[in-house]
Amino acid sequence: AQKVTQAQTEISVVEKEDVTLDCVYETRDTTYYLFWYKQPPSGELVFLIRRNSFDEQNEISGRYSWNFQKSTSSFNFTITASQVVDSAVYFCALSEATSGYALNFGKGTSLLVTP
Amino acid sequence: DAGVIQSPRHEVTEMGQEVTLRCKPISGHDYLFWYRQTMMRGLELLIYFNNNVPIDDSGMPEDRFSAKMPNASFSTLKIQPSEPRDSAVYFCASRQGTSSIFSGELFFGEGSRLTVL
């Protein structure tokens, strides 16, 4: 069963628009971690953020922000004032104690930012 | 510090041939993971090791796949015999374990792109 669902397969926006990437997860663990990774066209996986299940505080880093809501099992990612360089595939991932904290990835959302 | 190092970066081989992918984790990291990425299935965990011991290999697709970690600084993923459907990007990742609550980030190598003709 898919534990991490990224319902948006592809998103296309025009530069300077805000865009939110959705992530819904499923777990029975009380201790778990959520991640976002970016995969640019060059192919490497770039770590963006990690949140633990005990910390629901939203986080902002520059143009990036994350909204973690345990009540809806969601960990959404917003890019403000998007730029062409943000074009990439973004992966949400879950790690659980019962799985040895291995990362379980969603299918990814491909974001295209056009000028 | 050097990151996770994978080799080869690209491999093209013919069906039936043996393929060996290599990974050197970050020094001091005691968890190592092998992932496979395809368009159809996304990023799948194949196997992971803790202190060189395989912990969960339930993601290994078939007996044609095997992975070893003879020491803390080296791991291999072998496919024998290879098939066209094995064509994918294979990522190795490592992290530092903690004795209590997990906090370590997973560091990924640049991946090995395998094409089986």
PDB file of C-alpha atoms in Angstrom:
ATOM      1  CA  ALA A   1       0.000   0.000   0.000  1.00  0.00           C
ATOM      2  CA  GLN A   2       1.219   3.453  -0.836  1.00  0.00           C
ATOM      3  CA  LYS A   3       2.153   5.224   2.361  1.00  0.00           C
ATOM      4  CA  VAL A   4       2.937   8.561   0.804  1.00  0.00           C
ATOM      5  CA  THR A   5       0.583  10.057  -1.740  1.00  0.00           C
ATOM      6  CA  GLN A   6       1.474  12.960  -3.939  1.00  0.00           C
ATOM      7  CA  ALA A   7      -1.706  13.414  -5.888  1.00  0.00           C
ATOM      8  CA  GLN A   8      -0.281  16.010  -8.259  1.00  0.00           C
ATOM      9  CA  THR A   9       1.745  14.297 -10.950  1.00  0.00           C
ATOM     10  CA  GLU A  10       2.650  17.440 -12.854  1.00  0.00           C
ATOM     11  CA  ILE A  11       2.233  21.133 -12.174  1.00  0.00           C
ATOM     12  CA  SER A  12       3.030  23.954 -14.521  1.00  0.00           C
ATOM     13  CA  VAL A  13       3.202  27.564 -13.358  1.00  0.00           C
ATOM     14  CA  VAL A  14       4.474  30.841 -14.661  1.00  0.00           C
ATOM     15  CA  GLU A  15       7.435  32.432 -12.977  1.00  0.00           C
ATOM     16  CA  LYS A  16       6.592  34.438  -9.817  1.00  0.00           C
ATOM     17  CA  GLU A  17       3.482  32.450  -9.121  1.00  0.00           C
ATOM     18  CA  ASP A  18       3.129  30.669  -5.794  1.00  0.00           C
ATOM     19  CA  VAL A  19       2.724  26.924  -5.941  1.00  0.00           C
ATOM     20  CA  THR A  20       1.828  24.309  -3.332  1.00  0.00           C
ATOM     21  CA  LEU A  21       2.808  20.680  -3.614  1.00  0.00           C
ATOM     22  CA  ASP A  22       0.603  18.314  -1.668  1.00  0.00           C
ATOM     23  CA  CYS A  23       1.706  15.329   0.368  1.00  0.00           C
ATOM     24  CA  VAL A  24      -0.499  12.985   2.370  1.00  0.00           C
ATOM     25  CA  TYR A  25       0.991  10.160   4.388  1.00  0.00           C
ATOM     26  CA  GLU A  26      -0.212   7.125   6.247  1.00  0.00           C
ATOM     27  CA  THR A  27       1.363   5.623   9.342  1.00  0.00           C
ATOM     28  CA  ARG A  28       0.475   3.934  12.600  1.00  0.00           C
ATOM     29  CA  ASP A  29       3.739   4.887  14.266  1.00  0.00           C
ATOM     30  CA  THR A  30       3.744   7.668  16.822  1.00  0.00           C
ATOM     31  CA  THR A  31       7.348   8.488  16.010  1.00  0.00           C
ATOM     32  CA  TYR A  32       8.053   9.193  12.390  1.00  0.00           C
ATOM     33  CA  TYR A  33       9.773  11.678  10.134  1.00  0.00           C
ATOM     34  CA  LEU A  34       8.708  13.460   6.987  1.00  0.00           C
ATOM     35  CA  PHE A  35      10.991  14.730   4.276  1.00  0.00           C
ATOM     36  CA  TRP A  36      10.999  16.652   1.047  1.00  0.00           C
ATOM     37  CA  TYR A  37      13.637  16.048  -1.599  1.00  0.00           C
ATOM     38  CA  LYS A  38      14.217  17.855  -4.866  1.00  0.00           C
ATOM     39  CA  GLN A  39      15.436  16.104  -7.995  1.00  0.00           C
ATOM     40  CA  PRO A  40      16.527  18.596 -10.665  1.00  0.00           C
ATOM     41  CA  PRO A  41      16.988  17.538 -14.296  1.00  0.00           C
ATOM     42  CA  SER A  42      20.591  16.588 -13.511  1.00  0.00           C
ATOM     43  CA  GLY A  43      19.215  13.678 -11.487  1.00  0.00           C
ATOM     44  CA  GLU A  44      20.670  14.007  -8.027  1.00  0.00           C
ATOM     45  CA  LEU A  45      18.434  13.958  -4.961  1.00  0.00           C
ATOM     46  CA  VAL A  46      18.709  17.098  -2.895  1.00  0.00           C
ATOM     47  CA  PHE A  47      17.503  17.156   0.694  1.00  0.00           C
ATOM     48  CA  LEU A  48      15.188  20.066   1.501  1.00  0.00           C
ATOM     49  CA  ILE A  49      13.660  19.466   4.902  1.00  0.00           C
ATOM     50  CA  ARG A  50      13.004  16.952   7.653  1.00  0.00           C
ATOM     51  CA  ARG A  51      10.246  17.195  10.278  1.00  0.00           C
ATOM     52  CA  ASN A  52       9.587  14.844  13.148  1.00  0.00           C
ATOM     53  CA  SER A  53       6.137  13.810  14.262  1.00  0.00           C
ATOM     54  CA  PHE A  54       6.361  15.718  17.507  1.00  0.00           C
ATOM     55  CA  ASP A  55       6.976  19.063  15.905  1.00  0.00           C
ATOM     56  CA  GLU A  56       4.037  20.512  14.007  1.00  0.00           C
ATOM     57  CA  GLN A  57       5.508  23.952  13.769  1.00  0.00           C
ATOM     58  CA  ASN A  58       5.491  25.223  10.235  1.00  0.00           C
ATOM     59  CA  GLU A  59       8.822  26.139   8.752  1.00  0.00           C
ATOM     60  CA  ILE A  60       9.953  28.806   6.341  1.00  0.00           C
ATOM     61  CA  SER A  61      13.245  28.882   4.530  1.00  0.00           C
ATOM     62  CA  GLY A  62      13.524  31.713   2.068  1.00  0.00           C
ATOM     63  CA  ARG A  63      10.906  31.173  -0.621  1.00  0.00           C
ATOM     64  CA  TYR A  64      10.138  27.687   0.683  1.00  0.00           C
ATOM     65  CA  SER A  65       7.637  26.883   3.405  1.00  0.00           C
ATOM     66  CA  TRP A  66       6.177  23.699   4.801  1.00  0.00           C
ATOM     67  CA  ASN A  67       2.842  23.093   6.475  1.00  0.00           C
ATOM     68  CA  PHE A  68       2.706  19.981   8.654  1.00  0.00           C
ATOM     69  CA  GLN A  69      -0.756  19.006   9.911  1.00  0.00           C
ATOM     70  CA  LYS A  70      -1.073  15.737  11.814  1.00  0.00           C
ATOM     71  CA  SER A  71      -4.852  16.059  11.918  1.00  0.00           C
ATOM     72  CA  THR A  72      -5.008  15.614   8.160  1.00  0.00           C
ATOM     73  CA  SER A  73      -1.768  13.592   7.804  1.00  0.00           C
ATOM     74  CA  SER A  74      -0.426  16.164   5.415  1.00  0.00           C
ATOM     75  CA  PHE A  75       2.930  17.783   4.875  1.00  0.00           C
ATOM     76  CA  ASN A  76       2.522  20.328   2.103  1.00  0.00           C
ATOM     77  CA  PHE A  77       5.275  22.332   0.483  1.00  0.00           C
ATOM     78  CA  THR A  78       4.827  25.845  -0.875  1.00  0.00           C
ATOM     79  CA  ILE A  79       7.192  27.744  -3.117  1.00  0.00           C
ATOM     80  CA  THR A  80       6.562  31.465  -3.103  1.00  0.00           C
ATOM     81  CA  ALA A  81       7.399  33.554  -6.158  1.00  0.00           C
ATOM     82  CA  SER A  82       8.525  30.538  -8.138  1.00  0.00           C
ATOM     83  CA  GLN A  83      11.569  30.732 -10.388  1.00  0.00           C
ATOM     84  CA  VAL A  84      12.639  28.752 -13.431  1.00  0.00           C
ATOM     85  CA  VAL A  85      15.371  27.121 -11.355  1.00  0.00           C
ATOM     86  CA  ASP A  86      12.664  25.572  -9.191  1.00  0.00           C
ATOM     87  CA  SER A  87      11.731  23.300 -12.080  1.00  0.00           C
ATOM     88  CA  ALA A  88      12.341  19.783 -10.810  1.00  0.00           C
ATOM     89  CA  VAL A  89      10.631  16.707  -9.463  1.00  0.00           C
ATOM     90  CA  TYR A  90       9.812  17.000  -5.787  1.00  0.00           C
ATOM     91  CA  PHE A  91       9.476  13.969  -3.575  1.00  0.00           C
ATOM     92  CA  CYS A  92       7.800  13.688  -0.221  1.00  0.00           C
ATOM     93  CA  ALA A  93       8.987  10.806   1.967  1.00  0.00           C
ATOM     94  CA  LEU A  94       8.089   9.144   5.239  1.00  0.00           C
ATOM     95  CA  SER A  95      10.359   7.256   7.606  1.00  0.00           C
ATOM     96  CA  GLU A  96       8.980   5.141  10.412  1.00  0.00           C
ATOM     97  CA  ALA A  97      10.465   3.332  13.349  1.00  0.00           C
ATOM     98  CA  THR A  98       8.789   0.089  12.314  1.00  0.00           C
ATOM     99  CA  SER A  99      10.617   0.211   8.963  1.00  0.00           C
ATOM    100  CA  GLY A 100      14.018   0.955  10.407  1.00  0.00           C
ATOM    101  CA  TYR A 101      13.566   4.564   9.387  1.00  0.00           C
ATOM    102  CA  ALA A 102      14.096   3.747   5.727  1.00  0.00           C
ATOM    103  CA  LEU A 103      12.624   6.425   3.474  1.00  0.00           C
ATOM    104  CA  ASN A 104       9.354   5.562   1.791  1.00  0.00           C
ATOM    105  CA  PHE A 105       8.913   7.950  -1.127  1.00  0.00           C
ATOM    106  CA  GLY A 106       5.846   9.257  -2.851  1.00  0.00           C
ATOM    107  CA  LYS A 107       5.678   9.120  -6.649  1.00  0.00           C
ATOM    108  CA  GLY A 108       6.840  12.695  -6.948  1.00  0.00           C
ATOM    109  CA  THR A 109       5.417  15.885  -8.413  1.00  0.00           C
ATOM    110  CA  SER A 110       7.033  17.298 -11.509  1.00  0.00           C
ATOM    111  CA  LEU A 111       7.074  21.083 -11.337  1.00  0.00           C
ATOM    112  CA  LEU A 112       7.662  23.155 -14.432  1.00  0.00           C
ATOM    113  CA  VAL A 113       8.175  26.872 -14.014  1.00  0.00           C
ATOM    114  CA  THR A 114       8.088  28.794 -17.249  1.00  0.00           C
ATOM    115  CA  PRO A 115       9.336  32.354 -17.821  1.00  0.00           C
TER     116      PRO A 115
ATOM    117  CA  ASP B   1      33.912  15.696   3.221  1.00  0.00           C
ATOM    118  CA  ALA B   2      33.244  13.302   0.386  1.00  0.00           C
ATOM    119  CA  GLY B   3      29.647  12.362  -0.106  1.00  0.00           C
ATOM    120  CA  VAL B   4      28.252   8.976  -1.031  1.00  0.00           C
ATOM    121  CA  ILE B   5      30.215   7.720  -4.008  1.00  0.00           C
ATOM    122  CA  GLN B   6      28.687   5.427  -6.585  1.00  0.00           C
ATOM    123  CA  SER B   7      30.219   3.748  -9.572  1.00  0.00           C
ATOM    124  CA  PRO B   8      29.784   3.413 -12.429  1.00  0.00           C
ATOM    125  CA  ARG B   9      27.716   6.491 -13.196  1.00  0.00           C
ATOM    126  CA  HIS B  10      26.488   4.947 -16.412  1.00  0.00           C
ATOM    127  CA  GLU B  11      26.409   1.338 -17.508  1.00  0.00           C
ATOM    128  CA  VAL B  12      25.145  -0.089 -20.751  1.00  0.00           C
ATOM    129  CA  THR B  13      25.089  -3.838 -21.021  1.00  0.00           C
ATOM    130  CA  GLU B  14      23.390  -6.602 -22.902  1.00  0.00           C
ATOM    131  CA  MET B  15      20.696  -8.851 -21.579  1.00  0.00           C
ATOM    132  CA  GLY B  16      22.117 -11.795 -19.709  1.00  0.00           C
ATOM    133  CA  GLN B  17      25.261 -10.064 -18.581  1.00  0.00           C
ATOM    134  CA  GLU B  18      26.224  -9.607 -14.954  1.00  0.00           C
ATOM    135  CA  VAL B  19      26.088  -6.079 -13.590  1.00  0.00           C
ATOM    136  CA  THR B  20      27.804  -4.884 -10.430  1.00  0.00           C
ATOM    137  CA  LEU B  21      27.065  -1.474  -8.952  1.00  0.00           C
ATOM    138  CA  ARG B  22      29.278  -0.103  -6.219  1.00  0.00           C
ATOM    139  CA  CYS B  23      28.780   2.270  -3.354  1.00  0.00           C
ATOM    140  CA  LYS B  24      31.025   3.906  -0.804  1.00  0.00           C
ATOM    141  CA  PRO B  25      28.998   5.436   2.023  1.00  0.00           C
ATOM    142  CA  ILE B  26      29.982   8.466   4.011  1.00  0.00           C
ATOM    143  CA  SER B  27      32.560   7.589   6.643  1.00  0.00           C
ATOM    144  CA  GLY B  28      30.941   7.025  10.019  1.00  0.00           C
ATOM    145  CA  HIS B  29      27.519   6.280   8.621  1.00  0.00           C
ATOM    146  CA  ASP B  30      26.244   2.940   9.779  1.00  0.00           C
ATOM    147  CA  TYR B  31      23.116   2.644   7.636  1.00  0.00           C
ATOM    148  CA  LEU B  32      23.274   2.041   3.905  1.00  0.00           C
ATOM    149  CA  PHE B  33      20.333   1.900   1.517  1.00  0.00           C
ATOM    150  CA  TRP B  34      19.920   0.854  -2.095  1.00  0.00           C
ATOM    151  CA  TYR B  35      17.054   2.418  -4.070  1.00  0.00           C
ATOM    152  CA  ARG B  36      15.904   1.960  -7.643  1.00  0.00           C
ATOM    153  CA  GLN B  37      14.163   4.693  -9.620  1.00  0.00           C
ATOM    154  CA  THR B  38      12.022   4.025 -12.678  1.00  0.00           C
ATOM    155  CA  MET B  39       9.359   6.074 -14.379  1.00  0.00           C
ATOM    156  CA  MET B  40       6.719   3.485 -13.654  1.00  0.00           C
ATOM    157  CA  ARG B  41       7.471   2.680 -10.033  1.00  0.00           C
ATOM    158  CA  GLY B  42       9.237   5.770  -8.769  1.00  0.00           C
ATOM    159  CA  LEU B  43      11.818   5.423  -6.005  1.00  0.00           C
ATOM    160  CA  GLU B  44      11.749   1.972  -4.460  1.00  0.00           C
ATOM    161  CA  LEU B  45      13.773   0.745  -1.519  1.00  0.00           C
ATOM    162  CA  LEU B  46      15.552  -2.460  -2.468  1.00  0.00           C
ATOM    163  CA  ILE B  47      17.544  -3.284   0.645  1.00  0.00           C
ATOM    164  CA  TYR B  48      19.197  -1.638   3.586  1.00  0.00           C
ATOM    165  CA  PHE B  49      22.061  -2.504   5.897  1.00  0.00           C
ATOM    166  CA  ASN B  50      22.857  -1.565   9.454  1.00  0.00           C
ATOM    167  CA  ASN B  51      26.448  -2.049  10.565  1.00  0.00           C
ATOM    168  CA  ASN B  52      27.080  -4.096   7.412  1.00  0.00           C
ATOM    169  CA  VAL B  53      24.232  -6.504   8.155  1.00  0.00           C
ATOM    170  CA  PRO B  54      21.267  -6.696   5.773  1.00  0.00           C
ATOM    171  CA  ILE B  55      18.170  -5.754   7.731  1.00  0.00           C
ATOM    172  CA  ASP B  56      15.392  -5.707   5.173  1.00  0.00           C
ATOM    173  CA  ASP B  57      15.706  -7.072   1.647  1.00  0.00           C
ATOM    174  CA  SER B  58      11.991  -7.378   0.985  1.00  0.00           C
ATOM    175  CA  GLY B  59      12.285  -4.852  -1.807  1.00  0.00           C
ATOM    176  CA  MET B  60      14.739  -6.898  -3.825  1.00  0.00           C
ATOM    177  CA  PRO B  61      12.712  -7.820  -6.903  1.00  0.00           C
ATOM    178  CA  GLU B  62      14.067 -11.269  -7.675  1.00  0.00           C
ATOM    179  CA  ASP B  63      16.779 -13.740  -6.923  1.00  0.00           C
ATOM    180  CA  ARG B  64      18.714 -12.221  -9.776  1.00  0.00           C
ATOM    181  CA  PHE B  65      19.429  -9.321  -7.447  1.00  0.00           C
ATOM    182  CA  SER B  66      21.885  -9.584  -4.586  1.00  0.00           C
ATOM    183  CA  ALA B  67      23.577  -7.045  -2.345  1.00  0.00           C
ATOM    184  CA  LYS B  68      26.529  -7.281  -0.030  1.00  0.00           C
ATOM    185  CA  MET B  69      28.338  -5.059   2.387  1.00  0.00           C
ATOM    186  CA  PRO B  70      31.637  -6.711   3.237  1.00  0.00           C
ATOM    187  CA  ASN B  71      32.797  -3.775   5.318  1.00  0.00           C
ATOM    188  CA  ALA B  72      31.662  -0.383   6.552  1.00  0.00           C
ATOM    189  CA  SER B  73      33.023   1.468   3.556  1.00  0.00           C
ATOM    190  CA  PHE B  74      31.801  -0.586   0.626  1.00  0.00           C
ATOM    191  CA  SER B  75      28.656  -2.158  -0.740  1.00  0.00           C
ATOM    192  CA  THR B  76      27.724  -3.820  -4.011  1.00  0.00           C
ATOM    193  CA  LEU B  77      24.464  -4.471  -5.781  1.00  0.00           C
ATOM    194  CA  LYS B  78      24.692  -7.262  -8.312  1.00  0.00           C
ATOM    195  CA  ILE B  79      22.253  -8.294 -11.009  1.00  0.00           C
ATOM    196  CA  GLN B  80      22.843 -11.653 -12.647  1.00  0.00           C
ATOM    197  CA  PRO B  81      21.594 -12.203 -15.277  1.00  0.00           C
ATOM    198  CA  SER B  82      20.428  -8.729 -16.216  1.00  0.00           C
ATOM    199  CA  GLU B  83      17.223  -8.091 -18.158  1.00  0.00           C
ATOM    200  CA  PRO B  84      15.951  -5.023 -20.042  1.00  0.00           C
ATOM    201  CA  ARG B  85      13.369  -4.364 -17.329  1.00  0.00           C
ATOM    202  CA  ASP B  86      16.215  -3.798 -14.875  1.00  0.00           C
ATOM    203  CA  SER B  87      17.033  -0.576 -16.695  1.00  0.00           C
ATOM    204  CA  ALA B  88      16.766   2.160 -14.075  1.00  0.00           C
ATOM    205  CA  VAL B  89      18.753   4.573 -11.970  1.00  0.00           C
ATOM    206  CA  TYR B  90      20.102   2.920  -8.854  1.00  0.00           C
ATOM    207  CA  PHE B  91      20.788   5.137  -5.880  1.00  0.00           C
ATOM    208  CA  CYS B  92      22.830   4.377  -2.839  1.00  0.00           C
ATOM    209  CA  ALA B  93      22.286   6.378   0.342  1.00  0.00           C
ATOM    210  CA  SER B  94      23.732   6.387   3.816  1.00  0.00           C
ATOM    211  CA  ARG B  95      22.951   7.913   7.150  1.00  0.00           C
ATOM    212  CA  GLN B  96      24.230   7.988  10.637  1.00  0.00           C
ATOM    213  CA  GLY B  97      22.172   5.979  13.042  1.00  0.00           C
ATOM    214  CA  THR B  98      21.433   7.161  16.542  1.00  0.00           C
ATOM    215  CA  SER B  99      20.936   5.093  19.621  1.00  0.00           C
ATOM    216  CA  SER B 100      17.650   6.730  20.375  1.00  0.00           C
ATOM    217  CA  ILE B 101      15.339   8.754  18.210  1.00  0.00           C
ATOM    218  CA  PHE B 102      16.304   8.883  14.571  1.00  0.00           C
ATOM    219  CA  SER B 103      17.452  12.276  13.480  1.00  0.00           C
ATOM    220  CA  GLY B 104      19.868  11.623  10.658  1.00  0.00           C
ATOM    221  CA  GLU B 105      19.336  12.840   7.168  1.00  0.00           C
ATOM    222  CA  LEU B 106      19.713  10.380   4.292  1.00  0.00           C
ATOM    223  CA  PHE B 107      22.565  11.350   1.974  1.00  0.00           C
ATOM    224  CA  PHE B 108      22.247  10.097  -1.576  1.00  0.00           C
ATOM    225  CA  GLY B 109      24.886   9.334  -4.143  1.00  0.00           C
ATOM    226  CA  GLU B 110      24.526  10.664  -7.671  1.00  0.00           C
ATOM    227  CA  GLY B 111      23.109   7.372  -8.885  1.00  0.00           C
ATOM    228  CA  SER B 112      24.130   4.719 -11.391  1.00  0.00           C
ATOM    229  CA  ARG B 113      22.135   4.759 -14.607  1.00  0.00           C
ATOM    230  CA  LEU B 114      21.796   1.229 -15.935  1.00  0.00           C
ATOM    231  CA  THR B 115      20.632   0.397 -19.425  1.00  0.00           C
ATOM    232  CA  VAL B 116      20.154  -3.234 -20.338  1.00  0.00           C
ATOM    233  CA  LEU B 117      19.727  -3.812 -24.064  1.00  0.00           C
TER     234      LEU B 117
END
